[in-house]
mmCIF file of C-alpha atoms in Angstrom:
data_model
loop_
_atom_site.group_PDB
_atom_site.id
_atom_site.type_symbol
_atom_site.label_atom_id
_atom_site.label_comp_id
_atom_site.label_asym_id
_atom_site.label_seq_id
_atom_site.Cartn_x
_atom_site.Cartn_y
_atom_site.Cartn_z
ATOM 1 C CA UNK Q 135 -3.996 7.605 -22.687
ATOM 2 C CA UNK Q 136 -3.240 10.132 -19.921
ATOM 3 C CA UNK Q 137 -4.323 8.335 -16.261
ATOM 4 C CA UNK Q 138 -4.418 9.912 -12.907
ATOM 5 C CA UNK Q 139 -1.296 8.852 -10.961
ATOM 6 C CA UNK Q 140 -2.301 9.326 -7.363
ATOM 7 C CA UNK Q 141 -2.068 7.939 -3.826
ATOM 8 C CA UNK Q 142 -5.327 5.152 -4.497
ATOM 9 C CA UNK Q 143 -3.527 3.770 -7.629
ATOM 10 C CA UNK Q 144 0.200 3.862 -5.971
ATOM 11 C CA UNK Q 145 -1.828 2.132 -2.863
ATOM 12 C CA UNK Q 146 -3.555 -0.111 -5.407
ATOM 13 C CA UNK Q 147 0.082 -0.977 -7.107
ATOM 14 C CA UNK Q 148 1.204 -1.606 -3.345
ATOM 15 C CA UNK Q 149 -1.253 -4.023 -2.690
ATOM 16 C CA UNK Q 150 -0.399 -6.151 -5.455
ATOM 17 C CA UNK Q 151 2.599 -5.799 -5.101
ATOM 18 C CA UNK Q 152 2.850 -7.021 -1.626
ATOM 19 C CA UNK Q 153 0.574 -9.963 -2.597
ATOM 20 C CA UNK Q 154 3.062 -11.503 -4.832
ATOM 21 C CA UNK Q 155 5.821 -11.263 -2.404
ATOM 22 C CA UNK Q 156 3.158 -13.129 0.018
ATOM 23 C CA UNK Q 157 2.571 -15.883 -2.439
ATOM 24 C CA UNK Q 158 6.337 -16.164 -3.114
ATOM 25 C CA UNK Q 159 7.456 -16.341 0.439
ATOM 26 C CA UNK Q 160 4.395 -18.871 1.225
ATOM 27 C CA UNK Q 161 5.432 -20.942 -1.540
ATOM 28 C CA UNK Q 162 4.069 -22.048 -5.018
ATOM 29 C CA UNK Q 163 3.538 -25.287 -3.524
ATOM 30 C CA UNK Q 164 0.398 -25.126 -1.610
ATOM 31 C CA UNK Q 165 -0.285 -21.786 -0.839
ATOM 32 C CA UNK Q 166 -2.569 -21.339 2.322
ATOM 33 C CA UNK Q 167 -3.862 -18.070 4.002
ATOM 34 C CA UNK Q 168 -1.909 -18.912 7.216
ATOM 35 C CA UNK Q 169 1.033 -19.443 4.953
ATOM 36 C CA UNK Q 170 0.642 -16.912 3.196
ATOM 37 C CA UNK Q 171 0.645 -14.468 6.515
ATOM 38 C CA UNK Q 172 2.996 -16.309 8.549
ATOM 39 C CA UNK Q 173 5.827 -15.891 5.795
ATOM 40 C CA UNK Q 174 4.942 -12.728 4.560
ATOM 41 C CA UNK Q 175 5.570 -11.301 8.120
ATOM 42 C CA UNK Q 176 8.615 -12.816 8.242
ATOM 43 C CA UNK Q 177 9.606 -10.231 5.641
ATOM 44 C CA UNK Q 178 11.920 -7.964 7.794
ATOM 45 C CA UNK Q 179 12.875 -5.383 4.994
ATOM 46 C CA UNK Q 180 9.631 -4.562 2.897
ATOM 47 C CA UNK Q 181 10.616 -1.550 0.541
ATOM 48 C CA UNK Q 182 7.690 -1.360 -1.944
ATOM 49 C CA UNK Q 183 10.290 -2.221 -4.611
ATOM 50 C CA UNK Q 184 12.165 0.955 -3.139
ATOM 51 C CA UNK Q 185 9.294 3.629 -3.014
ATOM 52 C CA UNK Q 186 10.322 3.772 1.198
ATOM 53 C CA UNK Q 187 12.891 2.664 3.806
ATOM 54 C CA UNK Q 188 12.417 -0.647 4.809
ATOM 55 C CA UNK Q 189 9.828 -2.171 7.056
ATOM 56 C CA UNK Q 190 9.606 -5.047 9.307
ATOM 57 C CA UNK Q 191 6.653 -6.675 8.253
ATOM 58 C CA UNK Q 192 6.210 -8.769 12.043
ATOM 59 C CA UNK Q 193 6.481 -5.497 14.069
ATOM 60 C CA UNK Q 194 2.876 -3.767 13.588
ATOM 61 C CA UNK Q 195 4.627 -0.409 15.214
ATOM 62 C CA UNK Q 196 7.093 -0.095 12.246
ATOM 63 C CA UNK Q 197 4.263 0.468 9.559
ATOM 64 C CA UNK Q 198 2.758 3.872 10.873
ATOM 65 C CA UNK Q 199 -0.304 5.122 11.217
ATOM 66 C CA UNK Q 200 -3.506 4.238 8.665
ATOM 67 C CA UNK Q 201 -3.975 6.687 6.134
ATOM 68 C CA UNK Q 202 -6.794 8.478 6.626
ATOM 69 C CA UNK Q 203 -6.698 11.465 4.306
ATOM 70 C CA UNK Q 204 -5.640 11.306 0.589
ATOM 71 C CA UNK Q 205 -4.311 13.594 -2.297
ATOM 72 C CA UNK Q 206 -6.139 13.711 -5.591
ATOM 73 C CA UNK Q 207 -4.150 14.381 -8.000
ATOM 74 C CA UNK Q 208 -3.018 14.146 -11.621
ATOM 75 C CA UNK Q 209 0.008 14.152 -13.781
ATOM 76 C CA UNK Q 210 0.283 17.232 -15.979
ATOM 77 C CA UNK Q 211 3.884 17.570 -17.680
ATOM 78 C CA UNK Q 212 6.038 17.504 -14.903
ATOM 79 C CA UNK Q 213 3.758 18.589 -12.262
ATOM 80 C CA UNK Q 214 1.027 17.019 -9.687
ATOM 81 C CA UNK Q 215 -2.007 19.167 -9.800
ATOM 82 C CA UNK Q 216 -4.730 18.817 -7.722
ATOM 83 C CA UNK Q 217 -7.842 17.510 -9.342
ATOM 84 C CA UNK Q 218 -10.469 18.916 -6.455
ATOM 85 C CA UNK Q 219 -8.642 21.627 -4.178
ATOM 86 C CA UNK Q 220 -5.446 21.886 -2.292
ATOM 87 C CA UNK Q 221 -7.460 20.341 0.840
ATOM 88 C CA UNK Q 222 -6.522 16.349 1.574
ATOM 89 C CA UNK Q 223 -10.304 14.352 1.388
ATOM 90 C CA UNK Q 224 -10.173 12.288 4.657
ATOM 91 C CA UNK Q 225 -12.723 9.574 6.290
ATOM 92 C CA UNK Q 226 -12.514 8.057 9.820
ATOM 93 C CA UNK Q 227 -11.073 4.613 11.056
ATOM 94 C CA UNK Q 228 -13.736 1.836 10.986
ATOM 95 C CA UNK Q 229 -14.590 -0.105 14.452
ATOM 96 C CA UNK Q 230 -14.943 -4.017 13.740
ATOM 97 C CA UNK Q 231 -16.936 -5.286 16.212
#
């Protein structure tokens, strides 16, 4: 089967991705959330399994801005091709009160 590769399922890989290294460096032991974010931001060269220069997880400046527009696209041969337009969709940070 022929799936879309785009920026949601490389951000869905990323996610997961990042979870198991949070597990791993919280331990297999007991495995709490403050664990879990306390080691993982000890993590001082995240590279997405080398999709992007390393980051230091404890230093909220190093990980850029949110994403707030995204790229629909899908695989076809060797190229991306949009699947909408050549225009980015984008949405608008949310406030937590």
């Amino acid at each position: 089967e022929d799936l879309p590769r785009n920026q949601i399922t490389y951000s869905g890989w990323l996610s997961a991705e990042l979870f198991v290294r949070g597990v791993q460096a919280a331990g297999l032991e007991c495995t709490t959330r403050e664990a879990f974010i306390t080691n993982l931001r000890l993590l001082d060269d995240y590279d997405g399994g080398g999709a992007f220069a390393p980051v230091d997880l404890n230093d909220e400046a190093s990980w850029g801005p949110a994403f707030l527009c995204a790229y629909y696209v899908q695989v076809q041969g060797t190229a991306f091709v949009p699947l909408f337009d050549a225009e980015p969709r984008c949405g608008e940070p949310l406030t937590i009160d």
